[in-house]
Coordinates of C-alpha atoms and ligand atoms in Angstrom, one line a residue:
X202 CA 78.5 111.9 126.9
X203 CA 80.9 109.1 127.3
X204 CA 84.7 110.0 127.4
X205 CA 87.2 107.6 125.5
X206 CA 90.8 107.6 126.6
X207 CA 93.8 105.6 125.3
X208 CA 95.1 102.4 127.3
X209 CA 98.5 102.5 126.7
X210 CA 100.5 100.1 129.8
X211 CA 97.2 99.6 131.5
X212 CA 96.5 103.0 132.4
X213 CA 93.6 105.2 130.8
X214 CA 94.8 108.0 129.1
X215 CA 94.7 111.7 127.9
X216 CA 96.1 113.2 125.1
X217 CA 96.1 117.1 123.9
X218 CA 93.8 116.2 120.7
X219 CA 89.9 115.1 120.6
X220 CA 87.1 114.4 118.4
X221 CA 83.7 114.0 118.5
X222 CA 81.9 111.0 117.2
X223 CA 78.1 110.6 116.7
X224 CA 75.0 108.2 116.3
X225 CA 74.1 107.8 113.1
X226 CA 70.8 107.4 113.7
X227 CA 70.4 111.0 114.8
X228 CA 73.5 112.9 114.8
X229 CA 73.3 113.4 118.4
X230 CA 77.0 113.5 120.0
X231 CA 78.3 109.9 121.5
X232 CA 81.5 110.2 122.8
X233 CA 84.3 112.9 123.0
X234 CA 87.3 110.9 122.0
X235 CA 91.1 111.8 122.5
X236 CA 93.1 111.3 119.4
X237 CA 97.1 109.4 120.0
X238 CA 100.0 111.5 119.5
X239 CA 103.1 110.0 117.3
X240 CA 104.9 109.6 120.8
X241 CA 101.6 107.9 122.4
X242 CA 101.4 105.3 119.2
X243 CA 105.4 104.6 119.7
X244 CA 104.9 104.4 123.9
X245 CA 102.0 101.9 123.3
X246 CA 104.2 99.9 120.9
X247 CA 107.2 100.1 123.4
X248 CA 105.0 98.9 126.3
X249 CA 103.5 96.0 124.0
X250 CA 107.7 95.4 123.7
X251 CA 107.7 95.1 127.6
X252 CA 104.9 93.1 128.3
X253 CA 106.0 89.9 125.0
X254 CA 109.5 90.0 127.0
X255 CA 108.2 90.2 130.9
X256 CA 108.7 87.0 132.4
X257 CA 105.2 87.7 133.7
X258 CA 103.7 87.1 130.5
X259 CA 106.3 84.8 128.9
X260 CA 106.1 82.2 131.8
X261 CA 102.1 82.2 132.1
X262 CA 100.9 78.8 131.5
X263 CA 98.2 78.5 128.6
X264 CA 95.6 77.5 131.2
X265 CA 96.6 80.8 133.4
X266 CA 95.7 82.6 130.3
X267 CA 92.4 80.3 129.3
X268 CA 91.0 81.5 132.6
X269 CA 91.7 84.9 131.6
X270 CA 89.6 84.6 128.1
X271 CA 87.1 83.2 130.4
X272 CA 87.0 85.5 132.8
X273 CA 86.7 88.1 129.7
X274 CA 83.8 86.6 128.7
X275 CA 81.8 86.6 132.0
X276 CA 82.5 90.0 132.4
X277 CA 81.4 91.1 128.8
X278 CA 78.2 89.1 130.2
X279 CA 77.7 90.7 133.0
X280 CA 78.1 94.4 131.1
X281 CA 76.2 93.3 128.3
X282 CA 73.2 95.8 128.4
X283 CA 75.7 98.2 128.7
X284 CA 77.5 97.4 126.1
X285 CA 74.6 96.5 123.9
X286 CA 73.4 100.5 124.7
X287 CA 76.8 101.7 123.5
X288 CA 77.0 99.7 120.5
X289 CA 73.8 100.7 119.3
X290 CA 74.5 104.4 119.7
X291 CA 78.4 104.1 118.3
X292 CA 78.2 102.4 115.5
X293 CA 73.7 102.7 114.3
X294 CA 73.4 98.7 115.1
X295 CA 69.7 97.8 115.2
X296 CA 69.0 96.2 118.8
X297 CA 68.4 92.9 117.7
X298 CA 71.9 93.1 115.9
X299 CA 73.7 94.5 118.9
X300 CA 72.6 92.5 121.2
X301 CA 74.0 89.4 119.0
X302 CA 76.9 91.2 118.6
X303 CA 77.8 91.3 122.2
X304 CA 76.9 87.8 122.6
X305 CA 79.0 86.4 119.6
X306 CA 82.0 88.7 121.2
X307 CA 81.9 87.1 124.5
X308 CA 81.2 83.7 123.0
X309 CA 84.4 84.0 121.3
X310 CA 86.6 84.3 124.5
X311 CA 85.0 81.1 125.7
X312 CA 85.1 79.1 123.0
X313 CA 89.1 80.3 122.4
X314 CA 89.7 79.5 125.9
X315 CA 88.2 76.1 125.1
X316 CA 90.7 75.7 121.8
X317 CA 93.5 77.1 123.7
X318 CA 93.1 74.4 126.6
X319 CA 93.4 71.4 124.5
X320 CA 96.0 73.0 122.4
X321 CA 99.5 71.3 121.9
X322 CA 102.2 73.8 121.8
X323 CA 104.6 71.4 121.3
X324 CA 104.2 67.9 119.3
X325 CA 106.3 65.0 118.4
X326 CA 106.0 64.2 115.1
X327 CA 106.6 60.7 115.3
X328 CA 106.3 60.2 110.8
X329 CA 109.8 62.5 110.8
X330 CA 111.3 61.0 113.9
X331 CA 113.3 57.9 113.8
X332 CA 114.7 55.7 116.6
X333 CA 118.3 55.6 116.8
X334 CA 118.7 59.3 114.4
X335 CA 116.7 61.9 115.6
X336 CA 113.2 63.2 117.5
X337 CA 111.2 65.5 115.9
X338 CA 109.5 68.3 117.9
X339 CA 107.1 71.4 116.7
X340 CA 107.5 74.2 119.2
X341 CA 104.6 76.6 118.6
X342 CA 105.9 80.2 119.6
X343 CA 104.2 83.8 119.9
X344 CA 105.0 85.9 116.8
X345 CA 105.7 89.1 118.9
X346 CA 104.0 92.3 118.9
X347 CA 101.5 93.0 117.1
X348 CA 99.4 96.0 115.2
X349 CA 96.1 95.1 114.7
X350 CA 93.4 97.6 112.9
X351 CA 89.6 97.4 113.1
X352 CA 86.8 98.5 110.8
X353 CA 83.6 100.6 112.2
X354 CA 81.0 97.5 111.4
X355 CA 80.9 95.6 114.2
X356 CA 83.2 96.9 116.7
X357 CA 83.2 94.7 119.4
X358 CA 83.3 91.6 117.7
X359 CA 86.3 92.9 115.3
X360 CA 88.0 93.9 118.8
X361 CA 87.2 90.4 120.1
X362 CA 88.5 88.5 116.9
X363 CA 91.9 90.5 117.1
X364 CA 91.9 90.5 121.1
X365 CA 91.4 87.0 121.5
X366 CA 94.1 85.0 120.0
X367 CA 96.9 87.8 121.3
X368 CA 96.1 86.3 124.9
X369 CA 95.7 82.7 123.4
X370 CA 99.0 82.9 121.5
X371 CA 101.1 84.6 124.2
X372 CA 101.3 88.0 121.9
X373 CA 100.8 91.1 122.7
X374 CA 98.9 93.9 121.0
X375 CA 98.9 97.5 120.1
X376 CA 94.7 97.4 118.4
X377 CA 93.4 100.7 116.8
X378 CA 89.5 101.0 116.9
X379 CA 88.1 102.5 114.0
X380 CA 87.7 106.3 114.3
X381 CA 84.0 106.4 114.0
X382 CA 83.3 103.3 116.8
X383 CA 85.7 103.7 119.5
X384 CA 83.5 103.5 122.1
X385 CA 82.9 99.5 122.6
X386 CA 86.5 98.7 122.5
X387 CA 87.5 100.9 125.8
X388 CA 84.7 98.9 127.7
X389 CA 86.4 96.1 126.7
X390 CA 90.0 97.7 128.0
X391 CA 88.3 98.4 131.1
X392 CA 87.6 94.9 131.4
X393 CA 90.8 93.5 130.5
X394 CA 92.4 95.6 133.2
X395 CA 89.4 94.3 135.8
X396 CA 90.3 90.7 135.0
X397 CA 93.7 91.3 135.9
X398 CA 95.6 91.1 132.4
X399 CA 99.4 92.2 132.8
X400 CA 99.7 95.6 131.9
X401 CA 100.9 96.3 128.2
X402 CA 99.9 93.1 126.9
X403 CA 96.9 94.6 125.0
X404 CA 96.8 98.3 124.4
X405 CA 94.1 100.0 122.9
X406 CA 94.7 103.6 120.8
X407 CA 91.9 105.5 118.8
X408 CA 92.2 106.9 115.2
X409 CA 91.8 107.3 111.8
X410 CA 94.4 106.3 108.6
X411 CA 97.4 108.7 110.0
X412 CA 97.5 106.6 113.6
X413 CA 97.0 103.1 111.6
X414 CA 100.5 104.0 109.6
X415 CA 102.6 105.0 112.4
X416 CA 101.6 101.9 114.2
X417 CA 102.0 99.2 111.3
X418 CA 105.4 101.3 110.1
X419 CA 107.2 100.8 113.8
X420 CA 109.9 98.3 113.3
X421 CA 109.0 96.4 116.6
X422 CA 105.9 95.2 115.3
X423 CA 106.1 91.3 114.1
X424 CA 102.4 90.7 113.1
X425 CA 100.1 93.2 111.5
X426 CA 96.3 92.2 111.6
X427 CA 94.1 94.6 109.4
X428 CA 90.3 94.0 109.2
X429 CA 89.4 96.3 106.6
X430 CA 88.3 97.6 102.8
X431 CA 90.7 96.3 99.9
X432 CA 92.0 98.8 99.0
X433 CA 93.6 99.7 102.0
X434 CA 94.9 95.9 102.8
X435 CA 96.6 96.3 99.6
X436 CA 98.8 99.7 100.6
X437 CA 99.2 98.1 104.3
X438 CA 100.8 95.0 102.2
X439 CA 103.1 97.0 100.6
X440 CA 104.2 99.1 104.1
X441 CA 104.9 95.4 105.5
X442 CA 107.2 94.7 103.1
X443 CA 109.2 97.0 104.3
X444 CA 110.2 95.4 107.6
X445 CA 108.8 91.6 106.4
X446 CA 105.9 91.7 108.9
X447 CA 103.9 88.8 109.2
X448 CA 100.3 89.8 107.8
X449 CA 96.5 89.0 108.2
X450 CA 94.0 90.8 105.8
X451 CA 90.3 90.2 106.3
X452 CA 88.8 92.5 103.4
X453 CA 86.4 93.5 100.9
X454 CA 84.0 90.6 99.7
X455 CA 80.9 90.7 96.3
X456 CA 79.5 87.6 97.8
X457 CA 77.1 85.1 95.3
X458 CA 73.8 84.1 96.7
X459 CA 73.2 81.2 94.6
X460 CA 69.0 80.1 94.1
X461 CA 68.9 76.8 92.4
X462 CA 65.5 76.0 90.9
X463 CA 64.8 72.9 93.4
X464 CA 65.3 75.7 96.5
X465 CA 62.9 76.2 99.2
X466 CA 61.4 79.2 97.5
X467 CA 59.9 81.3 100.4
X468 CA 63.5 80.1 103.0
X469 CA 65.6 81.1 99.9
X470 CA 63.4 84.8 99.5
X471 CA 64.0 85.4 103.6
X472 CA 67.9 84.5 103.1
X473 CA 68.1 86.6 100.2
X474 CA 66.7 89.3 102.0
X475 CA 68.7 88.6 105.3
X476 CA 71.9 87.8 103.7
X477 CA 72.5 91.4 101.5
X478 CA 70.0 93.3 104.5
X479 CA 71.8 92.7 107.8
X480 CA 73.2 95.8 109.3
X481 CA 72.2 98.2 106.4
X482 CA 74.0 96.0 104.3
X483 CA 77.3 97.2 106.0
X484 CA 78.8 93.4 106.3
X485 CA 81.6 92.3 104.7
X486 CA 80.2 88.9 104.2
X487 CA 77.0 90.4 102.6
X488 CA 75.3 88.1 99.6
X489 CA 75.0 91.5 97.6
X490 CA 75.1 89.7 94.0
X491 CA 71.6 87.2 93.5
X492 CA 71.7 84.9 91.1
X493 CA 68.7 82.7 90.3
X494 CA 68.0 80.0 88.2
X495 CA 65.4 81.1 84.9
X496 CA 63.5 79.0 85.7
X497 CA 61.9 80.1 89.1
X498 CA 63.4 84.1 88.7
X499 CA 59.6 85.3 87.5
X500 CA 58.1 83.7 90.8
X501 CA 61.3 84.2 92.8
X502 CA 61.5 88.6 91.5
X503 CA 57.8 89.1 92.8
X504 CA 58.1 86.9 95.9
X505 CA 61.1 88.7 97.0
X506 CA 59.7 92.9 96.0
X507 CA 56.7 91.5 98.0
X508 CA 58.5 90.2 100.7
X509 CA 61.3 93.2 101.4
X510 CA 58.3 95.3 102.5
X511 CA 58.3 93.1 105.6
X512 CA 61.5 94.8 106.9
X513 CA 60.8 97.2 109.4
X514 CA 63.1 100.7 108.6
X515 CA 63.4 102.5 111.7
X516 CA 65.0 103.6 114.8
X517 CA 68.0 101.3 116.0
X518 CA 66.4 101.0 119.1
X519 CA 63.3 100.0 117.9
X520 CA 62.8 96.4 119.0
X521 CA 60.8 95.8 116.0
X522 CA 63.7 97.7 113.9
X523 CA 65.1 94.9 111.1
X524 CA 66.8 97.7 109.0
X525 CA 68.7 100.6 110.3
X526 CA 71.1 103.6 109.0
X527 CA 74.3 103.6 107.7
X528 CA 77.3 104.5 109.6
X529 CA 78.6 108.0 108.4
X530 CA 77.6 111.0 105.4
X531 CA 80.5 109.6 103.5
X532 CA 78.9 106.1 103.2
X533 CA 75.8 107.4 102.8
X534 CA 76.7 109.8 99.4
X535 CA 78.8 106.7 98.1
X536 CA 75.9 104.3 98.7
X537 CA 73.5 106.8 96.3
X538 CA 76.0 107.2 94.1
X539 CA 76.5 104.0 93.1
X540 CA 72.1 103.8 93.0
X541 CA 72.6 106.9 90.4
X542 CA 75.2 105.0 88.7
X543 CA 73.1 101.9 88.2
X544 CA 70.4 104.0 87.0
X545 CA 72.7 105.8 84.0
X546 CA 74.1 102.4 83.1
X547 CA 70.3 100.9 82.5
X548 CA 70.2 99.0 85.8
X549 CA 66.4 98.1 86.2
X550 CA 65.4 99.4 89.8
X551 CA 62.9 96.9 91.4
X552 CA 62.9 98.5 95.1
X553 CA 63.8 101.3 97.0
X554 CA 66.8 103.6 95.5
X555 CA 66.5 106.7 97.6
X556 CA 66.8 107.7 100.9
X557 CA 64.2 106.9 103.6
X558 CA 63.5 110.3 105.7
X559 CA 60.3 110.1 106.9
X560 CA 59.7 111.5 110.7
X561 CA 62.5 110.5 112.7
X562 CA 64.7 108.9 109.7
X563 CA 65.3 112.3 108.5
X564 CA 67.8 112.3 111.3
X565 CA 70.2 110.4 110.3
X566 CA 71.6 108.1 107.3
X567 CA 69.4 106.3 106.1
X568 CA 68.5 104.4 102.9
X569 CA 65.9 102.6 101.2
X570 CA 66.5 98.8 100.9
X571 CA 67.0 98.6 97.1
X572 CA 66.7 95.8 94.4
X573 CA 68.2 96.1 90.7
X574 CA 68.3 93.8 88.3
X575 CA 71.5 93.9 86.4
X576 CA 74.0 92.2 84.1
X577 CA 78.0 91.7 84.6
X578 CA 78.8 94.4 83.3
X579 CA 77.0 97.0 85.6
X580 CA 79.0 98.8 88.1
X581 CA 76.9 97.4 91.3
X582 CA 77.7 93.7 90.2
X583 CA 81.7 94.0 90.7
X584 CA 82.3 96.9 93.3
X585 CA 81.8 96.2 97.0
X586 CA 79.4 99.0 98.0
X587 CA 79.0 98.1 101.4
X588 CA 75.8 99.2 101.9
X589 CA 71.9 98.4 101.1
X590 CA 71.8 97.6 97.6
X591 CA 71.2 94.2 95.7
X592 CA 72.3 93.5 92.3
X593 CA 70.1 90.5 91.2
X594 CA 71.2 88.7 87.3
X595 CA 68.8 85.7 86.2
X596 CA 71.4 82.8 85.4
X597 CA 70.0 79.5 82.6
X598 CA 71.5 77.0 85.1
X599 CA 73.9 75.8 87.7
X600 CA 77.2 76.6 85.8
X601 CA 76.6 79.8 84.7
X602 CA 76.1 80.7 88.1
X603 CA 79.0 79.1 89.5
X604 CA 80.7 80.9 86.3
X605 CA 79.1 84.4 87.0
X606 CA 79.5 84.1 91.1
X607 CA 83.6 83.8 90.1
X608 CA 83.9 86.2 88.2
X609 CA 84.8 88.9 90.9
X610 CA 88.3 89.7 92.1
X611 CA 86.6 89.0 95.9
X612 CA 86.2 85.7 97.1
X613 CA 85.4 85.8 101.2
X614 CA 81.9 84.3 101.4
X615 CA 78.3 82.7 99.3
X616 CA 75.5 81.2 99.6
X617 CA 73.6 78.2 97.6
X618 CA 69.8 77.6 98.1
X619 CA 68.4 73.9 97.0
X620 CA 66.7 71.2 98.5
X621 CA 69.2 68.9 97.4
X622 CA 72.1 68.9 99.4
X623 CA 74.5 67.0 97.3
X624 CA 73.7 69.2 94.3
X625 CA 73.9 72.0 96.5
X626 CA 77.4 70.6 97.6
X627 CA 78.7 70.7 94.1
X628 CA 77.7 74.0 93.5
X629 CA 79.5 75.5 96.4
X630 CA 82.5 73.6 96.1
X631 CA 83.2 75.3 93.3
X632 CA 82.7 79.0 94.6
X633 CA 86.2 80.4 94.9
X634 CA 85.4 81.7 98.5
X635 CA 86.7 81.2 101.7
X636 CA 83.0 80.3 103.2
X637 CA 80.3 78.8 101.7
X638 CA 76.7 78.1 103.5
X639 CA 74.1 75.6 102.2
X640 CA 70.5 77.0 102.9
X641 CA 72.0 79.6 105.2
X642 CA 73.5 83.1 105.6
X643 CA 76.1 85.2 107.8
X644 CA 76.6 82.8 110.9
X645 CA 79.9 81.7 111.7
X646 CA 81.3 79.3 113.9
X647 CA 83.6 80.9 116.4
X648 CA 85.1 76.8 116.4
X649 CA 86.3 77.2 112.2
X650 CA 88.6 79.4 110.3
X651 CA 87.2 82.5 108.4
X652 CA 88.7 84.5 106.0
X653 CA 89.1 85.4 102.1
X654 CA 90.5 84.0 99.2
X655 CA 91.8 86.3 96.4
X656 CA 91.1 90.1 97.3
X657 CA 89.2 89.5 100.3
X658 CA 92.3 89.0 102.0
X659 CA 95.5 86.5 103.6
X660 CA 95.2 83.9 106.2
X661 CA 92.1 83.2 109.0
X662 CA 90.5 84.4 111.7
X663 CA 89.4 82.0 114.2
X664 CA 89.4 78.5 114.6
X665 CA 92.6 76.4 114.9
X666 CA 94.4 78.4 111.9
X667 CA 93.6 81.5 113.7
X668 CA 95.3 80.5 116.3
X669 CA 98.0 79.4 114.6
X670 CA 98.1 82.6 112.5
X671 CA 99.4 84.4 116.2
X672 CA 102.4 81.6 116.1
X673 CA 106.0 80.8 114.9
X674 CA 107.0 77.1 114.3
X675 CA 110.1 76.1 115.2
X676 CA 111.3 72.6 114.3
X677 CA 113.3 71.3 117.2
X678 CA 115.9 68.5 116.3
X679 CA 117.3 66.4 118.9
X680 CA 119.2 64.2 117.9
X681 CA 118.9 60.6 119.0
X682 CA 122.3 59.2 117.9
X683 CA 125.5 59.7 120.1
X684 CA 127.6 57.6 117.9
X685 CA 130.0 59.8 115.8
X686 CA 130.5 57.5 112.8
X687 CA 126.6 57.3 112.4
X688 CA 125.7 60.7 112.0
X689 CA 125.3 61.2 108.6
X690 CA 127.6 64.9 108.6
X691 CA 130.5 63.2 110.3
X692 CA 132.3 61.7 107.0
X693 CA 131.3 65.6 105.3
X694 CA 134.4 67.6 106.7
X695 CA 136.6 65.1 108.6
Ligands
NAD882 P1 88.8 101.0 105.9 O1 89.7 100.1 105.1 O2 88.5 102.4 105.4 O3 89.3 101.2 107.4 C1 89.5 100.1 108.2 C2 90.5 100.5 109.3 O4 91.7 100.9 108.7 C3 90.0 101.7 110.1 O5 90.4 101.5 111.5 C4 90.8 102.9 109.5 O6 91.0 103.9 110.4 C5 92.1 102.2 109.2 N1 92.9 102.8 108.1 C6 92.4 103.5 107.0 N2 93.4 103.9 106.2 C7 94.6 103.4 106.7 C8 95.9 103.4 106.4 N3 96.3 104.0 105.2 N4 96.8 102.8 107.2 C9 96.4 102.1 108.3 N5 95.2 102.1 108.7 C10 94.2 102.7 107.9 O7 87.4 100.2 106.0 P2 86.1 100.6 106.8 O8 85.4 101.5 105.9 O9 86.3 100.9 108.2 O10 85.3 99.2 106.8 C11 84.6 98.6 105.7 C12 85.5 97.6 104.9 O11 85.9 96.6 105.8 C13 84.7 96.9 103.9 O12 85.5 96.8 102.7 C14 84.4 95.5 104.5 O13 84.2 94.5 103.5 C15 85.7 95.3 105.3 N6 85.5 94.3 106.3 C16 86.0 93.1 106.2 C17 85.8 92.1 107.1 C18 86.4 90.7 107.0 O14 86.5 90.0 107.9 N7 86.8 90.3 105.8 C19 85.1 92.4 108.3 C20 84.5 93.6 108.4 C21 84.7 94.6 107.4

């Protein structure tokens, strides 16, 4: 059984407190995990306050620190079977998934390190400068310290997404892995420490909701970076108002898969399937409301009840696996809850709705993948449920869809499904969502921003905004006139 300290200062450490966490697959035990004290939270935060003000990492040049996101990357490469093994166990990731997971993770560092190489930290802006009055500089600065909180989905990558642009930025970091998937994130300390990152500039702590708090609520944290459900984003807003920390939320999401009648019907049945089935459903960018033009939904309904059979449920480490459990007990009851829900408010179940337990499944968490045809007004069609269950609605054309697919306080991510691209265009130009793929689900480009609009959160992750979300701008006026009558203040008070 793997053993997962805190890093606190570059150092592994022990505490008095520990959990137990365990796969979900099987309930076997993963990792005994020691909990932070209130004085361990408040030391890592203190030693995050060291490292942004060493000269050590202050003075490090942004290609000193490119070579370090490199380096992170080919070591995550070289551990990657490792990693992959952990992930898999930690968190119930199929194989196929973890393994992409690790991959994406260290693809990240390497592309940052890319971004961060080319980026400008300070610019002229030659449109607000003028000869003879003044030169006009933006100095792109670190914010300071940050708290950054992860969800249990996909722990490495989440670790990776808040990890990176600390080092790119010239932050430093106090992250808190989620309590149920701790287990990926120490690797990734143990690497940090191997590629030789100062100490204290990230620092990794363990924990549930009680740890999160005391580390967003210390008054020496700038930035707060949550990755989470919406309705805790919204109470961590309201603790940041409190010292006016800078904040990132990447939230909740009830994303629209839109089918348009010209689509590619069997591509369009395989995204459907893809886009609300990946990880158990247990994505926040997950296309869990289908809508689909009248006029192919007869063909379109059977294709897809047919095709969903196809999905191998089984054993995360199953190569063959395309469907595994869901993380915890809690999720599980919630999940069949809402399937009972559904069922009271005259949802029409197409697939699934109960728990798979055959054999080995009767193990662990696992659930049927189900299909139910709905209306707006069902439960399933404006909650985030976060877990395996589709809410399909017919729609009479293109506007209703784009009219139905808005009509959610989300907005993080959809999908529209046509052969024509410029129609397709229109369509998802008008989705009030922060991504939108044409004939495609669930990939992201580590080079672009991601991130929600309305409850699915504030500001990006990745890309050049997220970047930019780790840095201060200062405008820097010099001025460029040393004659006293001709600056402009001179006649103001003499
Ligand atoms: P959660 O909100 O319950 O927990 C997320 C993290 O916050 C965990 O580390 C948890 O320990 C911590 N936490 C819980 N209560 C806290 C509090 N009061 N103060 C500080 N920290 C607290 O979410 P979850 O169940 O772990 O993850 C699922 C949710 O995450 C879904 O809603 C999903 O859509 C969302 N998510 C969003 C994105 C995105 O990029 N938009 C990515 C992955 C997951």
């Amino acid at each position: 059984m793997k053993e997962i300290k805190l890093f606190i200062d570059g150092e592994f450490k022990t505490s008095s407190k520990t959990y137990v966490t365990t796969n979900p697959a099987n309930g076997e035990a993963v990792a005994t995990v020691y909990l932070p004290s209130d004085s361990d939270i408040d030391g890592a935060v203190d030693a995050a306050e060291r490292a942004f003000h060493s000269h050590e990492w202050r003075s490090m040049d942004q290609n000193k620190r490119a070579d370090l996101l490199e380096a992170i990357s080919e070591k995550m490469k070289e551990r990657r079977n490792e990693l992959t093994e952990l992930e898999i166990a930690d968190s119930g990731s199929c194989v196929r998934k973890a393994k992409a997971d690790i991959h994406n993770a260290a693809s990240y560092f390497k592309v940052l390190a890319g971004q961060l190489r080319k980026f400008q930290f300070e610019v002229k802006d030659e449109s607000a400068s003028r000869a003879g009055f003044s030169q006009n500089y933006k100095i792109y600065e670190p914010v300071g310290v940050c708290a950054q909180i992860i969800p249990w989905n996909f722990p490495l990558v989440m670790a990776a997404w808040k990890i990176g642009p600390v080092i790119a930025s010239g932050c430093t970091t106090v992250l808190k892995s989620a309590q149920e998937t701790p287990v990926t994130a120490m690797i990734l300390a143990e690497i940090l420490k191997d590629v030789g990152l100062p100490n204290g500039v990230v620092n990794i702590i363990t924990g549930g909701a009680h740890e999160g708090e005391r580390l967003l609520s210390n008054s020496k944290v700038r930035k707060i970076a949550f990755t989470g459900s919406t309705q805790v984003g919204s109470k961590i807003m309201e603790k940041a108002g409190k010292n006016l920390q800078n904040l990132s939320l990447e939230l909740g999401g009830k994303s629209a898969n839109i089918i348009l009648d010209d689509a590619d019907l069997s591509m369009a049945v395989d995204g459907a399937l893809y886009g609300f089935l990946y990880h158990s459903g247990q994505a926040c960018t997950s296309g869990t409301r289908l809508f689909v033009e009248e006029k192919i939904y007869p063909e379109f309904k059977s294709a897809l009840i047919k095709r969903i059979a196809d999905v191998k449920v089984g054993v995360p480490t199953d190569p063959a696996t395309g469907y595994g459990p869901v993380i915890n007990q809690k999720q599980f009851e919630r999940i069949l809850n809402y399937i009972e829900i559904t069922k009271t408010e005259g949802g029409k179940l197409l697939y699934g709705g109960e728990r798979a337990s055959e054999g080995e499944l009767s193990k662990g968490f696992y659930i049927r993948p189900t299909l139910f045809e709905v209306t707006p007004d069902n439960t399933i069609f404006n909650e985030e449920i976060f877990g395996p269950v589709l809410a399909i609605t017919p729609v009479k054309n293109e506007a209703e869809a784009i009219k139905l697919a808005n009509k959610s306080i989300f907005g993080l991510a959809g999908a529209v499904w046509s052969k024509n691209p410029e129609r397709a265009k229109r369509v998802a130009k008008q989705l009030e969502t922060g991504m939108v793929w044409i004939n495609e689900y669930h990939l992201l480009n580590p080079g672009m921003p991601f991130g929600g609009y309305k409850q699915s959160g504030i500001g990006r992750e990745m890309g050049e905004e997220g970047l930019k979300s780790y840095l201060e701008v200062k405008h820097l006026w010099v001025s460029d006139c040393d004659e006293r009558a001709k600056k402009p203040w001179f006649d103001a008070i003499f």
